């Protein structure tokens, strides 16, 4: 079996609970249970709830958690059908074992609700999940509950196997009214008229598996038919001459209408030994070779037809997380007598939940990156420049550089996470495709329009509109960096100005106004060279205010010139204001460029993701059709070879028979010849003259 799986690129892997989750017992776990049963995670057993009457279904959190660990697209193979027909065994064999799912050998069914294998078939493009279901004729379930289980199974599946014993007849279909009820139990589009043909786009492929079949399938003329031909023409197709459509005709029409493909496969009885049949899981080597061969062929068929489960929107696929959310949504609708599961509504709700989760995950990743990047860039204690070119070669990155890198990674991560949601058929424009990514990006960066004044080269004050960061995750890093810059620049300012303050309060011998101006110029020069961060010029304004307060002390210094000091302060104040305006203007320009660049890159990512998604699905479908054509050709070749061998065998049998007849004829001829010779001898004896008497003897005289 492992060789067959690897042939199609699959390997068996065990699902693991999320970090901190409880370990799962056994190789299968209930995904959905009736309300009168509960799952004991500690023991892995299903327990009866006392005095509870079965009425609804509920999801098992531990199984849903396992599903949510599958982030890649999934393909779901489910099996349903009457109790005690070997459903669980078939799924187990798909995993390469015989007892991955509990096998029932008693009159009471062993499977309640819907069970999921804790092992999956992991492939390159998608992961196959296996679901086993309660028998549709379980003693403890009503017809309505059977229908609910069937509805849930169909809604979750990519391939549905209906498993039953022996070749079905039209009368057998009357027991399957739950298929007819699908038309009233599910709707494709909420609030719209029912179009049952639309189900074919979203329903799973249907495979009727006939068990313990030994009879040949023939048409009315005695010509041999394939199982699928027999099922479709002899069982499911209604009687065109009937005056009224029978219950069985309705079931057949429902199956042929709802499902995109309907096929049939057969398996012979595993063994004629009663002891082996009691527990075939323990006697695989004792099973009839033809049965094991049939199981391998069935596995190959299922793997060949396996495809990613589609969502509602164009080019959308379902992963484990989405399947878990959809399960909860469908259960809510199935349990509500006034509600009907709607494919479009459930998909939209699933997308909303997954978008919210994806946004939170991406925001957490962005913060993780930003915290690490900022910590590394400021490990020397120097704050970052917010934007523009960095004046320090040792610290070339600005805060916006770090943000842009993390923002780009976050966007790519988000597009990858939501790419499988596909494109709504009603909304296929670039703006609609980009809207969900824009929602995530606004969590990271929020901007608002502002008007900035600046002095142009001709000296005239002009105004320019632009956007500045006012919120989002980035804002907290901007504020933290500003605080760091303020503290750093304030400390530098105090360090540089403290000697001047001391000299002004207590001038040393020979200290005059000229020396004071020289120290002020030197302090400003040192500050300009060493100050860092967005608060550099804000803190420098404090120097001007401090000097203004110190004027009383400066007047005591020898050679004090009030006009010179005031003029210098005006020039420096104008310089600080110009530099601050230039910084804001540069920030405005840079952020506008960053925003435009981010929008273009995001749109390209979204379009590329959608293109790749469409191409991947197209390739998968092409490969699936190629494999199916290959298998059909192989079947034709095999049938041709089988027919040729039959003709050869028939010819040899006829030749042997002819030789036998000829030998018999020769023997008869030989016998006849002998008999004739005998008769002729007897006749000659009767007709011949009597022999002459011997001459008499003369006496001797």
PDB file of C-alpha atoms in Angstrom, residues 147-429:
ATOM      1  CA  UNK A 147     -30.480  13.137   6.823  1.00  0.00           C
ATOM      2  CA  UNK A 148     -28.565  15.517   9.123  1.00  0.00           C
ATOM      3  CA  UNK A 149     -25.553  13.181   9.185  1.00  0.00           C
ATOM      4  CA  UNK A 150     -25.712  12.821   5.387  1.00  0.00           C
ATOM      5  CA  UNK A 151     -26.000  16.588   4.888  1.00  0.00           C
ATOM      6  CA  UNK A 152     -22.975  17.218   7.115  1.00  0.00           C
ATOM      7  CA  UNK A 153     -20.975  14.480   5.369  1.00  0.00           C
ATOM      8  CA  UNK A 154     -21.727  15.844   1.898  1.00  0.00           C
ATOM      9  CA  UNK A 155     -20.983  19.443   2.870  1.00  0.00           C
ATOM     10  CA  UNK A 156     -17.576  18.473   4.265  1.00  0.00           C
ATOM     11  CA  UNK A 157     -16.505  16.041   1.528  1.00  0.00           C
ATOM     12  CA  UNK A 158     -14.585  16.098  -1.738  1.00  0.00           C
ATOM     13  CA  UNK A 159     -15.341  12.427  -2.473  1.00  0.00           C
ATOM     14  CA  UNK A 160     -18.297  10.524  -1.021  1.00  0.00           C
ATOM     15  CA  UNK A 161     -18.301   6.718  -0.961  1.00  0.00           C
ATOM     16  CA  UNK A 162     -21.700   5.090  -0.498  1.00  0.00           C
ATOM     17  CA  UNK A 163     -20.971   1.568   0.771  1.00  0.00           C
ATOM     18  CA  UNK A 164     -23.558  -1.223   0.543  1.00  0.00           C
ATOM     19  CA  UNK A 165     -23.772  -5.011   0.236  1.00  0.00           C
ATOM     20  CA  UNK A 166     -24.479  -6.795  -3.056  1.00  0.00           C
ATOM     21  CA  UNK A 167     -25.839  -5.429  -6.314  1.00  0.00           C
ATOM     22  CA  UNK A 168     -28.633  -2.914  -5.655  1.00  0.00           C
ATOM     23  CA  UNK A 169     -32.033  -3.033  -7.309  1.00  0.00           C
ATOM     24  CA  UNK A 170     -34.516  -0.247  -7.833  1.00  0.00           C
ATOM     25  CA  UNK A 171     -36.461  -1.312  -4.785  1.00  0.00           C
ATOM     26  CA  UNK A 172     -33.379  -0.811  -2.628  1.00  0.00           C
ATOM     27  CA  UNK A 173     -33.364   2.909  -3.506  1.00  0.00           C
ATOM     28  CA  UNK A 174     -36.607   3.480  -1.620  1.00  0.00           C
ATOM     29  CA  UNK A 175     -34.595   3.217   1.621  1.00  0.00           C
ATOM     30  CA  UNK A 176     -32.451   6.183   0.552  1.00  0.00           C
ATOM     31  CA  UNK A 177     -35.019   8.973   0.751  1.00  0.00           C
ATOM     32  CA  UNK A 178     -32.444  11.029   2.665  1.00  0.00           C
ATOM     33  CA  UNK A 179     -30.831  11.795  -0.723  1.00  0.00           C
ATOM     34  CA  UNK A 180     -34.093  13.283  -1.973  1.00  0.00           C
ATOM     35  CA  UNK A 181     -34.311  15.435   1.162  1.00  0.00           C
ATOM     36  CA  UNK A 182     -31.007  17.107   0.236  1.00  0.00           C
ATOM     37  CA  UNK A 183     -32.884  19.473  -2.064  1.00  0.00           C
ATOM     38  CA  UNK A 184     -34.768  20.898   0.901  1.00  0.00           C
ATOM     39  CA  UNK A 185     -31.928  20.495   3.424  1.00  0.00           C
ATOM     40  CA  UNK A 186     -29.245  22.593   1.700  1.00  0.00           C
ATOM     41  CA  UNK A 187     -29.205  25.773  -0.367  1.00  0.00           C
ATOM     42  CA  UNK A 188     -26.378  27.138  -2.488  1.00  0.00           C
ATOM     43  CA  UNK A 189     -27.265  30.809  -2.127  1.00  0.00           C
ATOM     44  CA  UNK A 190     -29.068  32.213   0.879  1.00  0.00           C
ATOM     45  CA  UNK A 191     -32.378  33.877   0.111  1.00  0.00           C
ATOM     46  CA  UNK A 192     -32.394  32.750  -3.518  1.00  0.00           C
ATOM     47  CA  UNK A 193     -34.626  30.258  -5.282  1.00  0.00           C
ATOM     48  CA  UNK A 194     -33.393  26.677  -5.210  1.00  0.00           C
ATOM     49  CA  UNK A 195     -31.429  25.589  -8.275  1.00  0.00           C
ATOM     50  CA  UNK A 196     -30.585  21.945  -7.612  1.00  0.00           C
ATOM     51  CA  UNK A 197     -28.280  21.789 -10.630  1.00  0.00           C
ATOM     52  CA  UNK A 198     -25.998  24.280  -8.827  1.00  0.00           C
ATOM     53  CA  UNK A 199     -25.218  21.574  -6.259  1.00  0.00           C
ATOM     54  CA  UNK A 200     -23.053  19.802  -8.834  1.00  0.00           C
ATOM     55  CA  UNK A 201     -20.457  22.575  -8.633  1.00  0.00           C
ATOM     56  CA  UNK A 202     -19.998  22.180  -4.887  1.00  0.00           C
ATOM     57  CA  UNK A 203     -21.005  18.606  -4.058  1.00  0.00           C
ATOM     58  CA  UNK A 204     -18.412  15.817  -3.830  1.00  0.00           C
ATOM     59  CA  UNK A 205     -17.839  13.117  -6.418  1.00  0.00           C
ATOM     60  CA  UNK A 206     -20.074  10.117  -5.709  1.00  0.00           C
ATOM     61  CA  UNK A 207     -18.791   6.517  -5.709  1.00  0.00           C
ATOM     62  CA  UNK A 208     -21.181   3.655  -4.961  1.00  0.00           C
ATOM     63  CA  UNK A 209     -19.112   0.786  -3.581  1.00  0.00           C
ATOM     64  CA  UNK A 210     -20.829  -2.596  -3.892  1.00  0.00           C
ATOM     65  CA  UNK A 211     -19.549  -5.218  -1.457  1.00  0.00           C
ATOM     66  CA  UNK A 212     -19.581  -9.030  -1.641  1.00  0.00           C
ATOM     67  CA  UNK A 213     -20.496  -9.003  -5.325  1.00  0.00           C
ATOM     68  CA  UNK A 214     -20.031 -12.238  -7.270  1.00  0.00           C
ATOM     69  CA  UNK A 215     -22.631 -11.926 -10.047  1.00  0.00           C
ATOM     70  CA  UNK A 216     -21.842 -10.635 -13.521  1.00  0.00           C
ATOM     71  CA  UNK A 217     -23.526  -7.399 -14.552  1.00  0.00           C
ATOM     72  CA  UNK A 218     -25.278  -7.676 -17.924  1.00  0.00           C
ATOM     73  CA  UNK A 219     -27.715  -5.623 -19.975  1.00  0.00           C
ATOM     74  CA  UNK A 220     -31.012  -6.920 -21.347  1.00  0.00           C
ATOM     75  CA  UNK A 221     -29.207  -8.512 -24.278  1.00  0.00           C
ATOM     76  CA  UNK A 222     -26.813 -10.376 -22.023  1.00  0.00           C
ATOM     77  CA  UNK A 223     -23.872  -8.107 -22.872  1.00  0.00           C
ATOM     78  CA  UNK A 224     -21.440  -7.528 -20.003  1.00  0.00           C
ATOM     79  CA  UNK A 225     -21.584  -4.041 -18.407  1.00  0.00           C
ATOM     80  CA  UNK A 226     -19.132  -2.116 -16.254  1.00  0.00           C
ATOM     81  CA  UNK A 227     -20.257  -1.464 -12.664  1.00  0.00           C
ATOM     82  CA  UNK A 228     -20.753   2.246 -13.427  1.00  0.00           C
ATOM     83  CA  UNK A 229     -22.790   1.503 -16.563  1.00  0.00           C
ATOM     84  CA  UNK A 230     -24.943  -0.922 -14.589  1.00  0.00           C
ATOM     85  CA  UNK A 231     -25.494   1.509 -11.714  1.00  0.00           C
ATOM     86  CA  UNK A 232     -26.434   4.474 -13.904  1.00  0.00           C
ATOM     87  CA  UNK A 233     -28.574   2.696 -16.490  1.00  0.00           C
ATOM     88  CA  UNK A 234     -30.106  -0.202 -14.551  1.00  0.00           C
ATOM     89  CA  UNK A 235     -30.441   1.252 -11.045  1.00  0.00           C
ATOM     90  CA  UNK A 236     -30.452   5.053 -10.960  1.00  0.00           C
ATOM     91  CA  UNK A 237     -32.190   5.966 -14.220  1.00  0.00           C
ATOM     92  CA  UNK A 238     -35.934   6.095 -13.860  1.00  0.00           C
ATOM     93  CA  UNK A 239     -38.445   4.177 -15.931  1.00  0.00           C
ATOM     94  CA  UNK A 240     -39.380   6.405 -18.900  1.00  0.00           C
ATOM     95  CA  UNK A 241     -42.582   4.423 -19.480  1.00  0.00           C
ATOM     96  CA  UNK A 242     -43.865   4.815 -15.921  1.00  0.00           C
ATOM     97  CA  UNK A 243     -46.957   6.984 -15.494  1.00  0.00           C
ATOM     98  CA  UNK A 244     -45.778   8.405 -12.154  1.00  0.00           C
ATOM     99  CA  UNK A 245     -42.294   8.813 -10.727  1.00  0.00           C
ATOM    100  CA  UNK A 246     -41.709   6.273  -7.967  1.00  0.00           C
ATOM    101  CA  UNK A 247     -39.776   6.821  -4.752  1.00  0.00           C
ATOM    102  CA  UNK A 248     -36.826   4.885  -6.124  1.00  0.00           C
ATOM    103  CA  UNK A 249     -36.903   6.971  -9.326  1.00  0.00           C
ATOM    104  CA  UNK A 250     -36.704  10.145  -7.236  1.00  0.00           C
ATOM    105  CA  UNK A 251     -33.668   8.846  -5.336  1.00  0.00           C
ATOM    106  CA  UNK A 252     -31.912   7.890  -8.569  1.00  0.00           C
ATOM    107  CA  UNK A 253     -32.673  11.264 -10.149  1.00  0.00           C
ATOM    108  CA  UNK A 254     -31.437  13.075  -7.021  1.00  0.00           C
ATOM    109  CA  UNK A 255     -28.095  11.240  -7.034  1.00  0.00           C
ATOM    110  CA  UNK A 256     -27.551  11.828 -10.761  1.00  0.00           C
ATOM    111  CA  UNK A 257     -28.576  15.497 -10.449  1.00  0.00           C
ATOM    112  CA  UNK A 258     -26.756  16.561  -7.300  1.00  0.00           C
ATOM    113  CA  UNK A 259     -23.320  14.998  -7.737  1.00  0.00           C
ATOM    114  CA  UNK A 260     -20.809  16.099 -10.391  1.00  0.00           C
ATOM    115  CA  UNK A 261     -19.770  12.517 -11.125  1.00  0.00           C
ATOM    116  CA  UNK A 262     -21.363   9.183 -10.270  1.00  0.00           C
ATOM    117  CA  UNK A 263     -19.309   6.000 -10.487  1.00  0.00           C
ATOM    118  CA  UNK A 264     -19.486   2.459  -9.170  1.00  0.00           C
ATOM    119  CA  UNK A 265     -16.883  -0.036  -7.941  1.00  0.00           C
ATOM    120  CA  UNK A 266     -17.248  -3.594  -6.680  1.00  0.00           C
ATOM    121  CA  UNK A 267     -15.470  -5.809  -4.176  1.00  0.00           C
ATOM    122  CA  UNK A 268     -15.874  -9.550  -3.827  1.00  0.00           C
ATOM    123  CA  UNK A 269     -16.489 -11.114  -0.431  1.00  0.00           C
ATOM    124  CA  UNK A 270     -13.235 -10.976   1.597  1.00  0.00           C
ATOM    125  CA  UNK A 271     -13.393 -14.595   2.682  1.00  0.00           C
ATOM    126  CA  UNK A 272     -15.647 -17.574   2.889  1.00  0.00           C
ATOM    127  CA  UNK A 273     -14.315 -18.446   6.341  1.00  0.00           C
ATOM    128  CA  UNK A 274     -16.696 -17.360   9.101  1.00  0.00           C
ATOM    129  CA  UNK A 275     -13.886 -16.985  11.644  1.00  0.00           C
ATOM    130  CA  UNK A 276     -11.920 -14.729   9.298  1.00  0.00           C
ATOM    131  CA  UNK A 277     -14.995 -12.585   8.607  1.00  0.00           C
ATOM    132  CA  UNK A 278     -15.540 -12.041  12.336  1.00  0.00           C
ATOM    133  CA  UNK A 279     -12.343 -10.000  12.491  1.00  0.00           C
ATOM    134  CA  UNK A 280     -10.849  -9.377   9.044  1.00  0.00           C
ATOM    135  CA  UNK A 281      -8.503  -6.742  10.493  1.00  0.00           C
ATOM    136  CA  UNK A 282      -6.455  -9.558  11.990  1.00  0.00           C
ATOM    137  CA  UNK A 283      -6.557 -11.779   8.900  1.00  0.00           C
ATOM    138  CA  UNK A 284      -5.446  -9.601   5.978  1.00  0.00           C
ATOM    139  CA  UNK A 285      -3.109 -12.331   4.725  1.00  0.00           C
ATOM    140  CA  UNK A 286      -5.964 -14.842   4.818  1.00  0.00           C
ATOM    141  CA  UNK A 287      -8.308 -12.765   2.683  1.00  0.00           C
ATOM    142  CA  UNK A 288      -9.118 -13.736  -0.892  1.00  0.00           C
ATOM    143  CA  UNK A 289      -6.418 -12.263  -3.197  1.00  0.00           C
ATOM    144  CA  UNK A 290      -9.100 -10.913  -5.509  1.00  0.00           C
ATOM    145  CA  UNK A 291     -10.514  -8.874  -2.603  1.00  0.00           C
ATOM    146  CA  UNK A 292      -7.123  -7.375  -1.691  1.00  0.00           C
ATOM    147  CA  UNK A 293      -6.520  -6.585  -5.353  1.00  0.00           C
ATOM    148  CA  UNK A 294      -9.910  -4.878  -5.511  1.00  0.00           C
ATOM    149  CA  UNK A 295      -9.077  -2.756  -2.443  1.00  0.00           C
ATOM    150  CA  UNK A 296      -5.811  -1.666  -4.087  1.00  0.00           C
ATOM    151  CA  UNK A 297      -7.680  -0.743  -7.278  1.00  0.00           C
ATOM    152  CA  UNK A 298     -10.254   1.192  -5.236  1.00  0.00           C
ATOM    153  CA  UNK A 299      -7.466   3.064  -3.438  1.00  0.00           C
ATOM    154  CA  UNK A 300      -5.882   3.943  -6.773  1.00  0.00           C
ATOM    155  CA  UNK A 301      -9.220   5.245  -8.057  1.00  0.00           C
ATOM    156  CA  UNK A 302      -9.767   7.421  -4.976  1.00  0.00           C
ATOM    157  CA  UNK A 303      -6.248   8.848  -5.070  1.00  0.00           C
ATOM    158  CA  UNK A 304      -6.572   9.466  -8.795  1.00  0.00           C
ATOM    159  CA  UNK A 305      -9.784  11.459  -8.339  1.00  0.00           C
ATOM    160  CA  UNK A 306      -8.649  13.260  -5.174  1.00  0.00           C
ATOM    161  CA  UNK A 307      -8.919  17.019  -5.559  1.00  0.00           C
ATOM    162  CA  UNK A 308      -8.702  20.039  -3.317  1.00  0.00           C
ATOM    163  CA  UNK A 309     -12.013  20.832  -1.666  1.00  0.00           C
ATOM    164  CA  UNK A 310     -13.440  23.979  -3.244  1.00  0.00           C
ATOM    165  CA  UNK A 311     -14.872  26.943  -1.405  1.00  0.00           C
ATOM    166  CA  UNK A 312     -17.802  28.956  -2.680  1.00  0.00           C
ATOM    167  CA  UNK A 313     -15.878  31.642  -4.563  1.00  0.00           C
ATOM    168  CA  UNK A 314     -13.954  31.278  -7.790  1.00  0.00           C
ATOM    169  CA  UNK A 315     -10.517  29.645  -7.388  1.00  0.00           C
ATOM    170  CA  UNK A 316     -11.098  29.237  -3.640  1.00  0.00           C
ATOM    171  CA  UNK A 317      -9.857  26.217  -1.725  1.00  0.00           C
ATOM    172  CA  UNK A 318     -10.571  24.930   1.775  1.00  0.00           C
ATOM    173  CA  UNK A 319      -7.799  24.214   4.262  1.00  0.00           C
ATOM    174  CA  UNK A 320      -8.074  22.515   7.648  1.00  0.00           C
ATOM    175  CA  UNK A 321      -8.751  25.781   9.460  1.00  0.00           C
ATOM    176  CA  UNK A 322     -11.576  26.686   7.074  1.00  0.00           C
ATOM    177  CA  UNK A 323     -13.037  23.181   7.271  1.00  0.00           C
ATOM    178  CA  UNK A 324     -13.177  23.440  11.068  1.00  0.00           C
ATOM    179  CA  UNK A 325     -14.946  26.807  10.926  1.00  0.00           C
ATOM    180  CA  UNK A 326     -17.334  25.579   8.227  1.00  0.00           C
ATOM    181  CA  UNK A 327     -18.149  22.514  10.341  1.00  0.00           C
ATOM    182  CA  UNK A 328     -19.243  24.766  13.207  1.00  0.00           C
ATOM    183  CA  UNK A 329     -21.318  26.933  10.857  1.00  0.00           C
ATOM    184  CA  UNK A 330     -23.032  23.977   9.199  1.00  0.00           C
ATOM    185  CA  UNK A 331     -23.773  22.360  12.564  1.00  0.00           C
ATOM    186  CA  UNK A 332     -25.459  25.535  13.759  1.00  0.00           C
ATOM    187  CA  UNK A 333     -27.706  25.569  10.694  1.00  0.00           C
ATOM    188  CA  UNK A 334     -28.433  21.807  10.758  1.00  0.00           C
ATOM    189  CA  UNK A 335     -29.452  21.956  14.421  1.00  0.00           C
ATOM    190  CA  UNK A 336     -31.793  24.903  13.867  1.00  0.00           C
ATOM    191  CA  UNK A 337     -35.199  23.689  12.600  1.00  0.00           C
ATOM    192  CA  UNK A 338     -35.808  27.130  11.086  1.00  0.00           C
ATOM    193  CA  UNK A 339     -32.467  27.331   9.255  1.00  0.00           C
ATOM    194  CA  UNK A 340     -31.002  25.707   6.148  1.00  0.00           C
ATOM    195  CA  UNK A 341     -27.233  25.452   5.559  1.00  0.00           C
ATOM    196  CA  UNK A 342     -26.360  27.960   2.805  1.00  0.00           C
ATOM    197  CA  UNK A 343     -23.068  27.412   1.004  1.00  0.00           C
ATOM    198  CA  UNK A 344     -22.465  31.075   0.159  1.00  0.00           C
ATOM    199  CA  UNK A 345     -23.361  32.364   3.630  1.00  0.00           C
ATOM    200  CA  UNK A 346     -21.281  29.745   5.439  1.00  0.00           C
ATOM    201  CA  UNK A 347     -18.315  30.423   3.157  1.00  0.00           C
ATOM    202  CA  UNK A 348     -18.579  34.171   3.709  1.00  0.00           C
ATOM    203  CA  UNK A 349     -18.746  33.703   7.490  1.00  0.00           C
ATOM    204  CA  UNK A 350     -15.775  31.339   7.288  1.00  0.00           C
ATOM    205  CA  UNK A 351     -13.781  33.895   5.333  1.00  0.00           C
ATOM    206  CA  UNK A 352     -14.578  36.616   7.851  1.00  0.00           C
ATOM    207  CA  UNK A 353     -13.423  34.458  10.760  1.00  0.00           C
ATOM    208  CA  UNK A 354     -10.281  33.355   8.937  1.00  0.00           C
ATOM    209  CA  UNK A 355      -9.467  36.887   7.849  1.00  0.00           C
ATOM    210  CA  UNK A 356      -9.740  38.012  11.442  1.00  0.00           C
ATOM    211  CA  UNK A 357      -7.486  35.189  12.597  1.00  0.00           C
ATOM    212  CA  UNK A 358      -5.022  35.803   9.779  1.00  0.00           C
ATOM    213  CA  UNK A 359      -4.868  39.504  10.622  1.00  0.00           C
ATOM    214  CA  UNK A 360      -4.131  38.752  14.273  1.00  0.00           C
ATOM    215  CA  UNK A 361      -1.433  36.257  13.324  1.00  0.00           C
ATOM    216  CA  UNK A 362       0.169  38.691  10.879  1.00  0.00           C
ATOM    217  CA  UNK A 363       0.034  41.571  13.378  1.00  0.00           C
ATOM    218  CA  UNK A 364       1.731  39.352  15.966  1.00  0.00           C
ATOM    219  CA  UNK A 365       4.433  38.425  13.434  1.00  0.00           C
ATOM    220  CA  UNK A 366       4.903  42.099  12.491  1.00  0.00           C
ATOM    221  CA  UNK A 367       5.347  43.056  16.150  1.00  0.00           C
ATOM    222  CA  UNK A 368       7.742  40.177  16.680  1.00  0.00           C
ATOM    223  CA  UNK A 369       9.877  41.343  13.751  1.00  0.00           C
ATOM    224  CA  UNK A 370       9.729  45.024  14.705  1.00  0.00           C
ATOM    225  CA  UNK A 371      10.682  44.379  18.314  1.00  0.00           C
ATOM    226  CA  UNK A 372      13.663  42.285  17.223  1.00  0.00           C
ATOM    227  CA  UNK A 373      14.734  44.750  14.524  1.00  0.00           C
ATOM    228  CA  UNK A 374      14.438  47.823  16.782  1.00  0.00           C
ATOM    229  CA  UNK A 375      16.258  46.080  19.641  1.00  0.00           C
ATOM    230  CA  UNK A 376      19.120  45.131  17.315  1.00  0.00           C
ATOM    231  CA  UNK A 377      19.313  48.580  15.702  1.00  0.00           C
ATOM    232  CA  UNK A 378      19.320  50.456  19.052  1.00  0.00           C
ATOM    233  CA  UNK A 379      21.512  48.108  21.084  1.00  0.00           C
ATOM    234  CA  UNK A 380      24.119  50.909  21.287  1.00  0.00           C
ATOM    235  CA  UNK A 381      21.545  53.108  23.053  1.00  0.00           C
ATOM    236  CA  UNK A 382      21.141  55.543  20.137  1.00  0.00           C
ATOM    237  CA  UNK A 383      17.586  56.205  18.918  1.00  0.00           C
ATOM    238  CA  UNK A 384      16.618  55.731  15.283  1.00  0.00           C
ATOM    239  CA  UNK A 385      15.933  58.396  12.757  1.00  0.00           C
ATOM    240  CA  UNK A 386      12.277  58.185  11.904  1.00  0.00           C
ATOM    241  CA  UNK A 387      12.651  58.671   8.170  1.00  0.00           C
ATOM    242  CA  UNK A 388      14.944  59.941   5.461  1.00  0.00           C
ATOM    243  CA  UNK A 389      18.657  59.226   5.103  1.00  0.00           C
ATOM    244  CA  UNK A 390      20.453  58.230   8.284  1.00  0.00           C
ATOM    245  CA  UNK A 391      23.394  60.489   9.248  1.00  0.00           C
ATOM    246  CA  UNK A 392      25.172  57.602  10.963  1.00  0.00           C
ATOM    247  CA  UNK A 393      26.954  54.998   8.848  1.00  0.00           C
ATOM    248  CA  UNK A 394      27.081  52.695  11.852  1.00  0.00           C
ATOM    249  CA  UNK A 395      23.308  52.868  12.067  1.00  0.00           C
ATOM    250  CA  UNK A 396      22.103  53.106   8.471  1.00  0.00           C
ATOM    251  CA  UNK A 397      18.522  51.919   9.068  1.00  0.00           C
ATOM    252  CA  UNK A 398      15.751  54.316   9.993  1.00  0.00           C
ATOM    253  CA  UNK A 399      12.585  53.323  11.832  1.00  0.00           C
ATOM    254  CA  UNK A 400      10.651  53.460   8.554  1.00  0.00           C
ATOM    255  CA  UNK A 401      13.243  51.217   6.901  1.00  0.00           C
ATOM    256  CA  UNK A 402      12.623  48.605   9.587  1.00  0.00           C
ATOM    257  CA  UNK A 403       8.878  49.087   9.287  1.00  0.00           C
ATOM    258  CA  UNK A 404       8.894  48.788   5.502  1.00  0.00           C
ATOM    259  CA  UNK A 405      10.786  45.478   5.679  1.00  0.00           C
ATOM    260  CA  UNK A 406       8.439  44.054   8.337  1.00  0.00           C
ATOM    261  CA  UNK A 407       5.400  45.497   6.530  1.00  0.00           C
ATOM    262  CA  UNK A 408       6.437  43.822   3.284  1.00  0.00           C
ATOM    263  CA  UNK A 409       6.930  40.464   5.006  1.00  0.00           C
ATOM    264  CA  UNK A 410       3.607  40.822   6.822  1.00  0.00           C
ATOM    265  CA  UNK A 411       1.775  41.599   3.582  1.00  0.00           C
ATOM    266  CA  UNK A 412       3.329  38.611   1.809  1.00  0.00           C
ATOM    267  CA  UNK A 413       2.431  36.379   4.759  1.00  0.00           C
ATOM    268  CA  UNK A 414      -1.154  37.651   4.788  1.00  0.00           C
ATOM    269  CA  UNK A 415      -1.644  37.277   1.033  1.00  0.00           C
ATOM    270  CA  UNK A 416      -0.424  33.693   1.298  1.00  0.00           C
ATOM    271  CA  UNK A 417      -2.801  33.006   4.188  1.00  0.00           C
ATOM    272  CA  UNK A 418      -5.882  34.404   2.462  1.00  0.00           C
ATOM    273  CA  UNK A 419      -4.954  33.535  -1.112  1.00  0.00           C
ATOM    274  CA  UNK A 420      -6.979  30.318  -1.087  1.00  0.00           C
ATOM    275  CA  UNK A 421     -10.163  32.283  -0.326  1.00  0.00           C
ATOM    276  CA  UNK A 422     -10.400  32.908  -4.073  1.00  0.00           C
ATOM    277  CA  UNK A 423     -12.343  35.686  -5.772  1.00  0.00           C
ATOM    278  CA  UNK A 424     -15.996  36.448  -5.270  1.00  0.00           C
ATOM    279  CA  UNK A 425     -17.906  35.986  -8.517  1.00  0.00           C
ATOM    280  CA  UNK A 426     -19.675  39.289  -7.878  1.00  0.00           C
ATOM    281  CA  UNK A 427     -16.462  41.192  -7.065  1.00  0.00           C
ATOM    282  CA  UNK A 428     -13.502  40.611  -9.324  1.00  0.00           C
ATOM    283  CA  UNK A 429     -11.994  44.105  -9.715  1.00  0.00           C
TER     284      UNK A 429
END
